[in-house]
Amino acid sequence: MSVCNTSEVETSTFFLIGIPGIEHAHIWVSIPICLMYLLAILGNCTILFFIKTETSLHEPVYYFLSMLASSDLGLSISSLPTMLRIFLFNATGISPDACFAQEFFMHGFSAMESLVLFSMSIDRLIAIYSPLKYTSILTSARVIKIGLVSAIKSILLVFPFPFILKRLKFCRKSLLSHSYCLHQDVMKLACSDNRINVIYGLFVALTAMLDLVCISVSYMRILKIVLGIASHKGRLKVLNTCISHICAVLIFYAPIITLAIIHRFAKNVSPVVRVIIADTFLLVPPLMNPFMYSVKS
């Protein structure tokens, strides 16, 4: 990209968007959004409280569930300020530093959730493939180490994002295409060379897709085991232990994949569709995961 001319003034404020075309109704849209945030935060905090206080829930599967609730909680809280400012007060401006900080936390918690979902698929595979050795393989100490490694890896993976964005110059363009800051969205506004951002952003995206591939491989193994069970009732019983996790994987990855396909193959699609799908990625998984796992448990 061409370097910003010295006569051009650098952008000091980015502008986020709500839902294009219905800005006059944002105050009404804010009601279900506020309700979804409230339920998501309350639901995930409730899960964390019960797992911490109820000794019968001090098991590997619930430790992984607490990690999932923590990442959902972080994702909700990191996106909450800009979403509510836009829909409640129509305040769309955000400083570059605040934008970079938000995208760091959002990408970090998204990466952590992806890793936790992968860990949970391994948990289900071990529970089905070798139930007698389950507790000896997944000890509490080992699960805690997995959680720490997931958190550290997520932080290190997205740590360069704010710094490689900070080095860019932003001139003229200042309008983002979502209600929150994302690395791939911000870097497109740069008027200086952003090749490093493109390459590293692609690397992070491929890492997330690698998690999905590993989850798919785990479920192929699980399906092979299930098909080897003679009784129909036995198959259903085994599959029933995976239902909540399968739903969690679908509601997390489906919006991401759909949005990627739209950006790649349907560039003329309405901006409203893109915004709604992007907001779905933020609002639906933190809201639905507590309900799915609570009902199942």
PDB file of C-alpha atoms in Angstrom:
ATOM      1  CA  MET A   1       0.000   0.000   0.000  1.00  0.00           C
ATOM      2  CA  SER A   2       1.144   3.562  -0.594  1.00  0.00           C
ATOM      3  CA  VAL A   3       2.724   5.378   2.309  1.00  0.00           C
ATOM      4  CA  CYS A   4       0.737   8.220   3.842  1.00  0.00           C
ATOM      5  CA  ASN A   5       1.800  11.641   2.550  1.00  0.00           C
ATOM      6  CA  THR A   6       3.295  13.999   5.107  1.00  0.00           C
ATOM      7  CA  SER A   7       0.603  16.559   4.281  1.00  0.00           C
ATOM      8  CA  GLU A   8      -2.141  14.177   5.377  1.00  0.00           C
ATOM      9  CA  VAL A   9      -3.306  14.179   8.955  1.00  0.00           C
ATOM     10  CA  GLU A  10      -3.236  10.861  10.761  1.00  0.00           C
ATOM     11  CA  THR A  11      -6.546   9.507  12.008  1.00  0.00           C
ATOM     12  CA  SER A  12      -7.000  10.187  15.725  1.00  0.00           C
ATOM     13  CA  THR A  13     -10.374   8.444  16.067  1.00  0.00           C
ATOM     14  CA  PHE A  14     -11.884   5.299  14.571  1.00  0.00           C
ATOM     15  CA  PHE A  15     -15.622   5.003  14.088  1.00  0.00           C
ATOM     16  CA  LEU A  16     -17.513   1.776  14.719  1.00  0.00           C
ATOM     17  CA  ILE A  17     -20.942   0.997  13.283  1.00  0.00           C
ATOM     18  CA  GLY A  18     -24.175  -0.402  14.650  1.00  0.00           C
ATOM     19  CA  ILE A  19     -26.665  -1.897  12.210  1.00  0.00           C
ATOM     20  CA  PRO A  20     -26.568   0.095   8.938  1.00  0.00           C
ATOM     21  CA  GLY A  21     -29.888   1.572   7.868  1.00  0.00           C
ATOM     22  CA  ILE A  22     -31.652   1.374  11.215  1.00  0.00           C
ATOM     23  CA  GLU A  23     -29.591   3.817  13.276  1.00  0.00           C
ATOM     24  CA  HIS A  24     -32.832   5.478  14.392  1.00  0.00           C
ATOM     25  CA  ALA A  25     -33.911   2.227  16.070  1.00  0.00           C
ATOM     26  CA  HIS A  26     -30.641   1.496  17.882  1.00  0.00           C
ATOM     27  CA  ILE A  27     -32.187   2.275  21.253  1.00  0.00           C
ATOM     28  CA  TRP A  28     -34.722  -0.534  20.701  1.00  0.00           C
ATOM     29  CA  VAL A  29     -32.044  -2.910  19.452  1.00  0.00           C
ATOM     30  CA  SER A  30     -30.080  -2.189  22.642  1.00  0.00           C
ATOM     31  CA  ILE A  31     -32.802  -3.825  24.774  1.00  0.00           C
ATOM     32  CA  PRO A  32     -32.278  -7.444  23.552  1.00  0.00           C
ATOM     33  CA  ILE A  33     -28.519  -6.856  23.356  1.00  0.00           C
ATOM     34  CA  CYS A  34     -28.386  -5.686  26.990  1.00  0.00           C
ATOM     35  CA  LEU A  35     -30.539  -8.648  28.009  1.00  0.00           C
ATOM     36  CA  MET A  36     -28.256 -11.091  26.168  1.00  0.00           C
ATOM     37  CA  TYR A  37     -25.147  -9.612  27.800  1.00  0.00           C
ATOM     38  CA  LEU A  38     -26.785  -9.744  31.237  1.00  0.00           C
ATOM     39  CA  LEU A  39     -27.825 -13.384  30.825  1.00  0.00           C
ATOM     40  CA  ALA A  40     -24.424 -14.370  29.390  1.00  0.00           C
ATOM     41  CA  ILE A  41     -22.485 -12.784  32.262  1.00  0.00           C
ATOM     42  CA  LEU A  42     -24.899 -14.092  34.895  1.00  0.00           C
ATOM     43  CA  GLY A  43     -24.954 -17.602  33.398  1.00  0.00           C
ATOM     44  CA  ASN A  44     -21.175 -17.961  33.137  1.00  0.00           C
ATOM     45  CA  CYS A  45     -20.605 -16.487  36.611  1.00  0.00           C
ATOM     46  CA  THR A  46     -23.157 -18.970  37.990  1.00  0.00           C
ATOM     47  CA  ILE A  47     -21.320 -21.897  36.373  1.00  0.00           C
ATOM     48  CA  LEU A  48     -17.995 -20.715  37.829  1.00  0.00           C
ATOM     49  CA  PHE A  49     -19.567 -20.256  41.275  1.00  0.00           C
ATOM     50  CA  PHE A  50     -21.113 -23.736  41.412  1.00  0.00           C
ATOM     51  CA  ILE A  51     -17.998 -25.485  40.087  1.00  0.00           C
ATOM     52  CA  LYS A  52     -15.888 -23.690  42.698  1.00  0.00           C
ATOM     53  CA  THR A  53     -18.203 -24.315  45.666  1.00  0.00           C
ATOM     54  CA  GLU A  54     -19.621 -27.769  44.859  1.00  0.00           C
ATOM     55  CA  THR A  55     -17.003 -30.433  45.582  1.00  0.00           C
ATOM     56  CA  SER A  56     -18.857 -33.050  43.527  1.00  0.00           C
ATOM     57  CA  LEU A  57     -18.101 -30.945  40.445  1.00  0.00           C
ATOM     58  CA  HIS A  58     -14.350 -30.999  41.000  1.00  0.00           C
ATOM     59  CA  GLU A  59     -13.812 -33.285  38.010  1.00  0.00           C
ATOM     60  CA  PRO A  60     -11.916 -32.833  34.704  1.00  0.00           C
ATOM     61  CA  VAL A  61     -15.027 -32.278  32.580  1.00  0.00           C
ATOM     62  CA  TYR A  62     -16.202 -29.467  34.875  1.00  0.00           C
ATOM     63  CA  TYR A  63     -12.747 -27.912  35.057  1.00  0.00           C
ATOM     64  CA  PHE A  64     -12.829 -27.659  31.266  1.00  0.00           C
ATOM     65  CA  LEU A  65     -16.340 -26.215  31.514  1.00  0.00           C
ATOM     66  CA  SER A  66     -15.067 -23.545  33.924  1.00  0.00           C
ATOM     67  CA  MET A  67     -12.354 -22.638  31.386  1.00  0.00           C
ATOM     68  CA  LEU A  68     -15.004 -22.318  28.692  1.00  0.00           C
ATOM     69  CA  ALA A  69     -17.130 -20.122  30.969  1.00  0.00           C
ATOM     70  CA  SER A  70     -14.102 -17.935  31.757  1.00  0.00           C
ATOM     71  CA  SER A  71     -13.296 -17.378  28.074  1.00  0.00           C
ATOM     72  CA  ASP A  72     -16.975 -16.638  27.327  1.00  0.00           C
ATOM     73  CA  LEU A  73     -17.054 -14.179  30.211  1.00  0.00           C
ATOM     74  CA  GLY A  74     -13.906 -12.446  28.964  1.00  0.00           C
ATOM     75  CA  LEU A  75     -15.286 -12.261  25.420  1.00  0.00           C
ATOM     76  CA  SER A  76     -18.520 -10.675  26.663  1.00  0.00           C
ATOM     77  CA  ILE A  77     -16.849  -8.134  28.938  1.00  0.00           C
ATOM     78  CA  SER A  78     -14.260  -7.081  26.329  1.00  0.00           C
ATOM     79  CA  SER A  79     -16.948  -6.315  23.723  1.00  0.00           C
ATOM     80  CA  LEU A  80     -19.527  -4.860  26.129  1.00  0.00           C
ATOM     81  CA  PRO A  81     -18.270  -1.211  26.288  1.00  0.00           C
ATOM     82  CA  THR A  82     -18.341  -0.439  22.559  1.00  0.00           C
ATOM     83  CA  MET A  83     -21.533  -2.380  21.817  1.00  0.00           C
ATOM     84  CA  LEU A  84     -23.531  -0.588  24.518  1.00  0.00           C
ATOM     85  CA  ARG A  85     -22.050   2.831  23.662  1.00  0.00           C
ATOM     86  CA  ILE A  86     -23.155   2.414  20.063  1.00  0.00           C
ATOM     87  CA  PHE A  87     -26.660   1.080  20.630  1.00  0.00           C
ATOM     88  CA  LEU A  88     -27.531   3.041  23.781  1.00  0.00           C
ATOM     89  CA  PHE A  89     -25.868   6.414  23.153  1.00  0.00           C
ATOM     90  CA  ASN A  90     -25.002   6.294  19.431  1.00  0.00           C
ATOM     91  CA  ALA A  91     -21.376   6.987  20.432  1.00  0.00           C
ATOM     92  CA  THR A  92     -19.370   5.348  17.666  1.00  0.00           C
ATOM     93  CA  GLY A  93     -15.952   6.963  18.154  1.00  0.00           C
ATOM     94  CA  ILE A  94     -13.050   5.094  19.736  1.00  0.00           C
ATOM     95  CA  SER A  95      -9.398   6.095  20.104  1.00  0.00           C
ATOM     96  CA  PRO A  96      -6.773   3.948  18.312  1.00  0.00           C
ATOM     97  CA  ASP A  97      -5.176   2.828  21.612  1.00  0.00           C
ATOM     98  CA  ALA A  98      -8.540   1.741  23.055  1.00  0.00           C
ATOM     99  CA  CYS A  99      -9.323  -0.030  19.778  1.00  0.00           C
ATOM    100  CA  PHE A 100      -5.997  -1.899  19.801  1.00  0.00           C
ATOM    101  CA  ALA A 101      -6.558  -2.913  23.439  1.00  0.00           C
ATOM    102  CA  GLN A 102     -10.046  -4.220  22.672  1.00  0.00           C
ATOM    103  CA  GLU A 103      -8.915  -6.276  19.704  1.00  0.00           C
ATOM    104  CA  PHE A 104      -6.110  -7.777  21.815  1.00  0.00           C
ATOM    105  CA  PHE A 105      -8.547  -9.015  24.481  1.00  0.00           C
ATOM    106  CA  MET A 106     -11.164 -10.162  21.978  1.00  0.00           C
ATOM    107  CA  HIS A 107      -8.717 -12.132  19.848  1.00  0.00           C
ATOM    108  CA  GLY A 108      -7.071 -13.481  23.003  1.00  0.00           C
ATOM    109  CA  PHE A 109     -10.284 -14.801  24.542  1.00  0.00           C
ATOM    110  CA  SER A 110     -11.421 -16.157  21.155  1.00  0.00           C
ATOM    111  CA  ALA A 111      -8.136 -18.061  20.797  1.00  0.00           C
ATOM    112  CA  MET A 112      -8.505 -19.373  24.348  1.00  0.00           C
ATOM    113  CA  GLU A 113     -12.055 -20.567  23.672  1.00  0.00           C
ATOM    114  CA  SER A 114     -10.890 -22.359  20.544  1.00  0.00           C
ATOM    115  CA  LEU A 115      -8.163 -24.155  22.516  1.00  0.00           C
ATOM    116  CA  VAL A 116     -10.574 -25.040  25.327  1.00  0.00           C
ATOM    117  CA  LEU A 117     -13.050 -26.540  22.847  1.00  0.00           C
ATOM    118  CA  PHE A 118     -10.207 -28.623  21.424  1.00  0.00           C
ATOM    119  CA  SER A 119      -9.206 -29.757  24.949  1.00  0.00           C
ATOM    120  CA  MET A 120     -12.825 -30.687  25.677  1.00  0.00           C
ATOM    121  CA  SER A 121     -12.938 -32.839  22.531  1.00  0.00           C
ATOM    122  CA  ILE A 122      -9.869 -34.734  23.784  1.00  0.00           C
ATOM    123  CA  ASP A 123     -11.603 -35.085  27.153  1.00  0.00           C
ATOM    124  CA  ARG A 124     -14.643 -36.676  25.478  1.00  0.00           C
ATOM    125  CA  LEU A 125     -12.420 -38.961  23.366  1.00  0.00           C
ATOM    126  CA  ILE A 126     -10.542 -40.259  26.413  1.00  0.00           C
ATOM    127  CA  ALA A 127     -13.800 -40.711  28.365  1.00  0.00           C
ATOM    128  CA  ILE A 128     -15.264 -42.848  25.550  1.00  0.00           C
ATOM    129  CA  TYR A 129     -12.119 -44.614  24.307  1.00  0.00           C
ATOM    130  CA  SER A 130     -10.679 -45.508  27.708  1.00  0.00           C
ATOM    131  CA  PRO A 131     -13.247 -44.874  30.476  1.00  0.00           C
ATOM    132  CA  LEU A 132     -11.422 -47.017  33.065  1.00  0.00           C
ATOM    133  CA  LYS A 133      -8.214 -44.973  32.704  1.00  0.00           C
ATOM    134  CA  TYR A 134     -10.008 -41.609  32.406  1.00  0.00           C
ATOM    135  CA  THR A 135      -9.322 -40.367  35.942  1.00  0.00           C
ATOM    136  CA  SER A 136      -5.717 -41.540  35.874  1.00  0.00           C
ATOM    137  CA  ILE A 137      -5.016 -39.830  32.536  1.00  0.00           C
ATOM    138  CA  LEU A 138      -6.851 -36.575  33.176  1.00  0.00           C
ATOM    139  CA  THR A 139      -5.882 -35.808  36.761  1.00  0.00           C
ATOM    140  CA  SER A 140      -6.808 -32.448  38.284  1.00  0.00           C
ATOM    141  CA  ALA A 141      -3.188 -31.292  38.154  1.00  0.00           C
ATOM    142  CA  ARG A 142      -2.912 -32.225  34.477  1.00  0.00           C
ATOM    143  CA  VAL A 143      -6.138 -30.421  33.598  1.00  0.00           C
ATOM    144  CA  ILE A 144      -4.952 -27.275  35.401  1.00  0.00           C
ATOM    145  CA  LYS A 145      -1.678 -27.424  33.433  1.00  0.00           C
ATOM    146  CA  ILE A 146      -3.666 -27.732  30.192  1.00  0.00           C
ATOM    147  CA  GLY A 147      -5.656 -24.652  31.205  1.00  0.00           C
ATOM    148  CA  LEU A 148      -2.517 -22.647  31.984  1.00  0.00           C
ATOM    149  CA  VAL A 149      -0.857 -23.675  28.727  1.00  0.00           C
ATOM    150  CA  SER A 150      -4.003 -22.690  26.785  1.00  0.00           C
ATOM    151  CA  ALA A 151      -4.103 -19.265  28.468  1.00  0.00           C
ATOM    152  CA  ILE A 152      -0.384 -18.603  27.932  1.00  0.00           C
ATOM    153  CA  LYS A 153      -0.504 -19.755  24.308  1.00  0.00           C
ATOM    154  CA  SER A 154      -3.522 -17.519  23.627  1.00  0.00           C
ATOM    155  CA  ILE A 155      -1.779 -14.473  25.118  1.00  0.00           C
ATOM    156  CA  LEU A 156       1.469 -15.088  23.226  1.00  0.00           C
ATOM    157  CA  LEU A 157      -0.412 -15.722  19.978  1.00  0.00           C
ATOM    158  CA  VAL A 158      -2.208 -12.345  19.959  1.00  0.00           C
ATOM    159  CA  PHE A 159       0.424 -10.347  21.858  1.00  0.00           C
ATOM    160  CA  PRO A 160       2.000  -8.924  18.650  1.00  0.00           C
ATOM    161  CA  PHE A 161      -1.351  -7.584  17.332  1.00  0.00           C
ATOM    162  CA  PRO A 162      -1.378  -4.167  19.100  1.00  0.00           C
ATOM    163  CA  PHE A 163       2.283  -3.552  18.266  1.00  0.00           C
ATOM    164  CA  ILE A 164       2.062  -4.369  14.563  1.00  0.00           C
ATOM    165  CA  LEU A 165      -1.056  -2.178  14.346  1.00  0.00           C
ATOM    166  CA  LYS A 166       0.643   0.628  16.260  1.00  0.00           C
ATOM    167  CA  ARG A 167       3.393   0.846  13.628  1.00  0.00           C
ATOM    168  CA  LEU A 168       0.855   1.544  10.858  1.00  0.00           C
ATOM    169  CA  LYS A 169      -0.257   4.995   9.730  1.00  0.00           C
ATOM    170  CA  PHE A 170      -3.965   5.664   9.327  1.00  0.00           C
ATOM    171  CA  CYS A 171      -4.997   8.471   6.986  1.00  0.00           C
ATOM    172  CA  ARG A 172      -8.409   9.485   5.631  1.00  0.00           C
ATOM    173  CA  LYS A 173     -10.248   6.215   6.282  1.00  0.00           C
ATOM    174  CA  SER A 174     -11.552   5.810   9.827  1.00  0.00           C
ATOM    175  CA  LEU A 175     -14.814   3.835   9.518  1.00  0.00           C
ATOM    176  CA  LEU A 176     -14.670   0.234  10.721  1.00  0.00           C
ATOM    177  CA  SER A 177     -17.190  -2.374   9.603  1.00  0.00           C
ATOM    178  CA  HIS A 178     -18.214  -3.870  12.960  1.00  0.00           C
ATOM    179  CA  SER A 179     -19.422  -2.803  16.406  1.00  0.00           C
ATOM    180  CA  TYR A 180     -16.050  -3.712  17.904  1.00  0.00           C
ATOM    181  CA  CYS A 181     -12.386  -3.693  16.868  1.00  0.00           C
ATOM    182  CA  LEU A 182     -10.857  -6.634  15.027  1.00  0.00           C
ATOM    183  CA  HIS A 183      -7.296  -6.853  13.721  1.00  0.00           C
ATOM    184  CA  GLN A 184      -8.257  -7.673  10.147  1.00  0.00           C
ATOM    185  CA  ASP A 185     -10.780  -4.821  10.120  1.00  0.00           C
ATOM    186  CA  VAL A 186      -8.420  -2.165  11.524  1.00  0.00           C
ATOM    187  CA  MET A 187      -5.423  -3.034   9.335  1.00  0.00           C
ATOM    188  CA  LYS A 188      -7.472  -2.460   6.151  1.00  0.00           C
ATOM    189  CA  LEU A 189      -7.717   1.240   7.064  1.00  0.00           C
ATOM    190  CA  ALA A 190      -3.937   1.702   7.033  1.00  0.00           C
ATOM    191  CA  CYS A 191      -2.326   3.876   4.368  1.00  0.00           C
ATOM    192  CA  SER A 192       1.101   2.356   5.021  1.00  0.00           C
ATOM    193  CA  ASP A 193       2.484  -1.103   4.254  1.00  0.00           C
ATOM    194  CA  ASN A 194       0.441  -3.699   6.178  1.00  0.00           C
ATOM    195  CA  ARG A 195       1.927  -6.899   4.741  1.00  0.00           C
ATOM    196  CA  ILE A 196       3.227  -8.004   8.148  1.00  0.00           C
ATOM    197  CA  ASN A 197      -0.283  -7.624   9.575  1.00  0.00           C
ATOM    198  CA  VAL A 198      -1.790  -9.635   6.736  1.00  0.00           C
ATOM    199  CA  ILE A 199       0.721 -12.478   7.095  1.00  0.00           C
ATOM    200  CA  TYR A 200       0.515 -12.679  10.884  1.00  0.00           C
ATOM    201  CA  GLY A 201      -3.281 -12.356  10.850  1.00  0.00           C
ATOM    202  CA  LEU A 202      -3.443 -15.274   8.413  1.00  0.00           C
ATOM    203  CA  PHE A 203      -1.162 -17.304  10.700  1.00  0.00           C
ATOM    204  CA  VAL A 204      -3.472 -16.707  13.691  1.00  0.00           C
ATOM    205  CA  ALA A 205      -6.546 -17.601  11.609  1.00  0.00           C
ATOM    206  CA  LEU A 206      -4.904 -20.846  10.435  1.00  0.00           C
ATOM    207  CA  THR A 207      -4.091 -21.685  14.068  1.00  0.00           C
ATOM    208  CA  ALA A 208      -7.789 -21.413  14.938  1.00  0.00           C
ATOM    209  CA  MET A 209      -8.682 -23.571  11.944  1.00  0.00           C
ATOM    210  CA  LEU A 210      -6.101 -26.136  13.090  1.00  0.00           C
ATOM    211  CA  ASP A 211      -8.010 -26.399  16.382  1.00  0.00           C
ATOM    212  CA  LEU A 212     -11.189 -27.094  14.403  1.00  0.00           C
ATOM    213  CA  VAL A 213      -9.409 -29.762  12.332  1.00  0.00           C
ATOM    214  CA  CYS A 214      -8.165 -31.458  15.526  1.00  0.00           C
ATOM    215  CA  ILE A 215     -11.687 -31.345  16.990  1.00  0.00           C
ATOM    216  CA  SER A 216     -13.011 -32.955  13.797  1.00  0.00           C
ATOM    217  CA  VAL A 217     -10.381 -35.708  13.985  1.00  0.00           C
ATOM    218  CA  SER A 218     -11.315 -36.377  17.624  1.00  0.00           C
ATOM    219  CA  TYR A 219     -14.973 -36.798  16.676  1.00  0.00           C
ATOM    220  CA  MET A 220     -14.077 -39.080  13.784  1.00  0.00           C
ATOM    221  CA  ARG A 221     -12.390 -41.327  16.344  1.00  0.00           C
ATOM    222  CA  ILE A 222     -15.408 -41.054  18.633  1.00  0.00           C
ATOM    223  CA  LEU A 223     -17.766 -41.896  15.759  1.00  0.00           C
ATOM    224  CA  LYS A 224     -15.679 -44.952  14.898  1.00  0.00           C
ATOM    225  CA  ILE A 225     -15.951 -46.144  18.503  1.00  0.00           C
ATOM    226  CA  VAL A 226     -19.698 -45.461  18.576  1.00  0.00           C
ATOM    227  CA  LEU A 227     -20.289 -47.434  15.368  1.00  0.00           C
ATOM    228  CA  GLY A 228     -18.474 -50.366  16.967  1.00  0.00           C
ATOM    229  CA  ILE A 229     -21.047 -50.533  19.797  1.00  0.00           C
ATOM    230  CA  ALA A 230     -23.569 -53.275  19.124  1.00  0.00           C
ATOM    231  CA  SER A 231     -26.676 -51.927  20.864  1.00  0.00           C
ATOM    232  CA  HIS A 232     -28.581 -48.898  19.597  1.00  0.00           C
ATOM    233  CA  LYS A 233     -29.228 -47.790  23.169  1.00  0.00           C
ATOM    234  CA  GLY A 234     -25.507 -47.940  23.941  1.00  0.00           C
ATOM    235  CA  ARG A 235     -24.678 -45.767  20.929  1.00  0.00           C
ATOM    236  CA  LEU A 236     -27.192 -43.120  21.979  1.00  0.00           C
ATOM    237  CA  LYS A 237     -25.874 -43.158  25.534  1.00  0.00           C
ATOM    238  CA  VAL A 238     -22.315 -42.506  24.362  1.00  0.00           C
ATOM    239  CA  LEU A 239     -23.333 -39.797  21.875  1.00  0.00           C
ATOM    240  CA  ASN A 240     -25.445 -38.120  24.556  1.00  0.00           C
ATOM    241  CA  THR A 241     -22.264 -37.324  26.513  1.00  0.00           C
ATOM    242  CA  CYS A 242     -21.009 -35.264  23.531  1.00  0.00           C
ATOM    243  CA  ILE A 243     -24.151 -33.305  22.602  1.00  0.00           C
ATOM    244  CA  SER A 244     -23.367 -30.173  24.638  1.00  0.00           C
ATOM    245  CA  HIS A 245     -19.813 -29.981  23.332  1.00  0.00           C
ATOM    246  CA  ILE A 246     -20.873 -30.496  19.715  1.00  0.00           C
ATOM    247  CA  CYS A 247     -23.386 -27.642  20.071  1.00  0.00           C
ATOM    248  CA  ALA A 248     -20.724 -25.409  21.654  1.00  0.00           C
ATOM    249  CA  VAL A 249     -18.355 -26.098  18.739  1.00  0.00           C
ATOM    250  CA  LEU A 250     -21.057 -25.364  16.153  1.00  0.00           C
ATOM    251  CA  ILE A 251     -22.229 -22.070  17.638  1.00  0.00           C
ATOM    252  CA  PHE A 252     -18.625 -20.885  18.047  1.00  0.00           C
ATOM    253  CA  TYR A 253     -17.218 -21.812  14.626  1.00  0.00           C
ATOM    254  CA  ALA A 254     -20.318 -21.464  12.415  1.00  0.00           C
ATOM    255  CA  PRO A 255     -20.414 -17.599  12.500  1.00  0.00           C
ATOM    256  CA  ILE A 256     -16.624 -17.396  11.960  1.00  0.00           C
ATOM    257  CA  ILE A 257     -16.693 -19.714   8.928  1.00  0.00           C
ATOM    258  CA  THR A 258     -19.837 -18.062   7.521  1.00  0.00           C
ATOM    259  CA  LEU A 259     -18.300 -14.589   7.829  1.00  0.00           C
ATOM    260  CA  ALA A 260     -15.058 -15.789   6.184  1.00  0.00           C
ATOM    261  CA  ILE A 261     -17.020 -17.286   3.256  1.00  0.00           C
ATOM    262  CA  ILE A 262     -19.013 -14.071   2.816  1.00  0.00           C
ATOM    263  CA  HIS A 263     -15.851 -11.941   2.822  1.00  0.00           C
ATOM    264  CA  ARG A 264     -14.196 -14.271   0.291  1.00  0.00           C
ATOM    265  CA  PHE A 265     -16.997 -15.309  -2.077  1.00  0.00           C
ATOM    266  CA  ALA A 266     -19.952 -12.937  -1.479  1.00  0.00           C
ATOM    267  CA  LYS A 267     -18.414  -9.474  -1.323  1.00  0.00           C
ATOM    268  CA  ASN A 268     -21.623  -7.848  -2.592  1.00  0.00           C
ATOM    269  CA  VAL A 269     -23.736  -9.133   0.287  1.00  0.00           C
ATOM    270  CA  SER A 270     -25.503  -6.501   2.392  1.00  0.00           C
ATOM    271  CA  PRO A 271     -23.385  -4.949   5.200  1.00  0.00           C
ATOM    272  CA  VAL A 272     -26.315  -5.647   7.532  1.00  0.00           C
ATOM    273  CA  VAL A 273     -25.817  -9.392   7.061  1.00  0.00           C
ATOM    274  CA  ARG A 274     -22.108  -9.110   7.882  1.00  0.00           C
ATOM    275  CA  VAL A 275     -22.760  -7.045  11.008  1.00  0.00           C
ATOM    276  CA  ILE A 276     -25.451  -9.411  12.290  1.00  0.00           C
ATOM    277  CA  ILE A 277     -23.263 -12.493  11.758  1.00  0.00           C
ATOM    278  CA  ALA A 278     -20.291 -10.770  13.428  1.00  0.00           C
ATOM    279  CA  ASP A 279     -22.446  -9.742  16.402  1.00  0.00           C
ATOM    280  CA  THR A 280     -23.839 -13.285  16.584  1.00  0.00           C
ATOM    281  CA  PHE A 281     -20.290 -14.582  17.072  1.00  0.00           C
ATOM    282  CA  LEU A 282     -19.959 -12.330  20.123  1.00  0.00           C
ATOM    283  CA  LEU A 283     -23.384 -12.653  21.677  1.00  0.00           C
ATOM    284  CA  VAL A 284     -24.619 -16.195  21.045  1.00  0.00           C
ATOM    285  CA  PRO A 285     -21.833 -18.534  22.319  1.00  0.00           C
ATOM    286  CA  PRO A 286     -21.443 -16.819  25.751  1.00  0.00           C
ATOM    287  CA  LEU A 287     -25.231 -16.785  26.074  1.00  0.00           C
ATOM    288  CA  MET A 288     -25.990 -20.330  24.945  1.00  0.00           C
ATOM    289  CA  ASN A 289     -23.105 -22.340  26.452  1.00  0.00           C
ATOM    290  CA  PRO A 290     -24.289 -21.950  30.090  1.00  0.00           C
ATOM    291  CA  PHE A 291     -27.809 -23.013  29.119  1.00  0.00           C
ATOM    292  CA  MET A 292     -26.678 -26.048  27.102  1.00  0.00           C
ATOM    293  CA  TYR A 293     -24.333 -27.366  29.767  1.00  0.00           C
ATOM    294  CA  SER A 294     -26.643 -26.554  32.678  1.00  0.00           C
ATOM    295  CA  VAL A 295     -29.630 -28.297  31.100  1.00  0.00           C
ATOM    296  CA  LYS A 296     -27.466 -31.279  30.139  1.00  0.00           C
ATOM    297  CA  SER A 297     -25.928 -31.543  33.624  1.00  0.00           C
TER     298      SER A 297
END
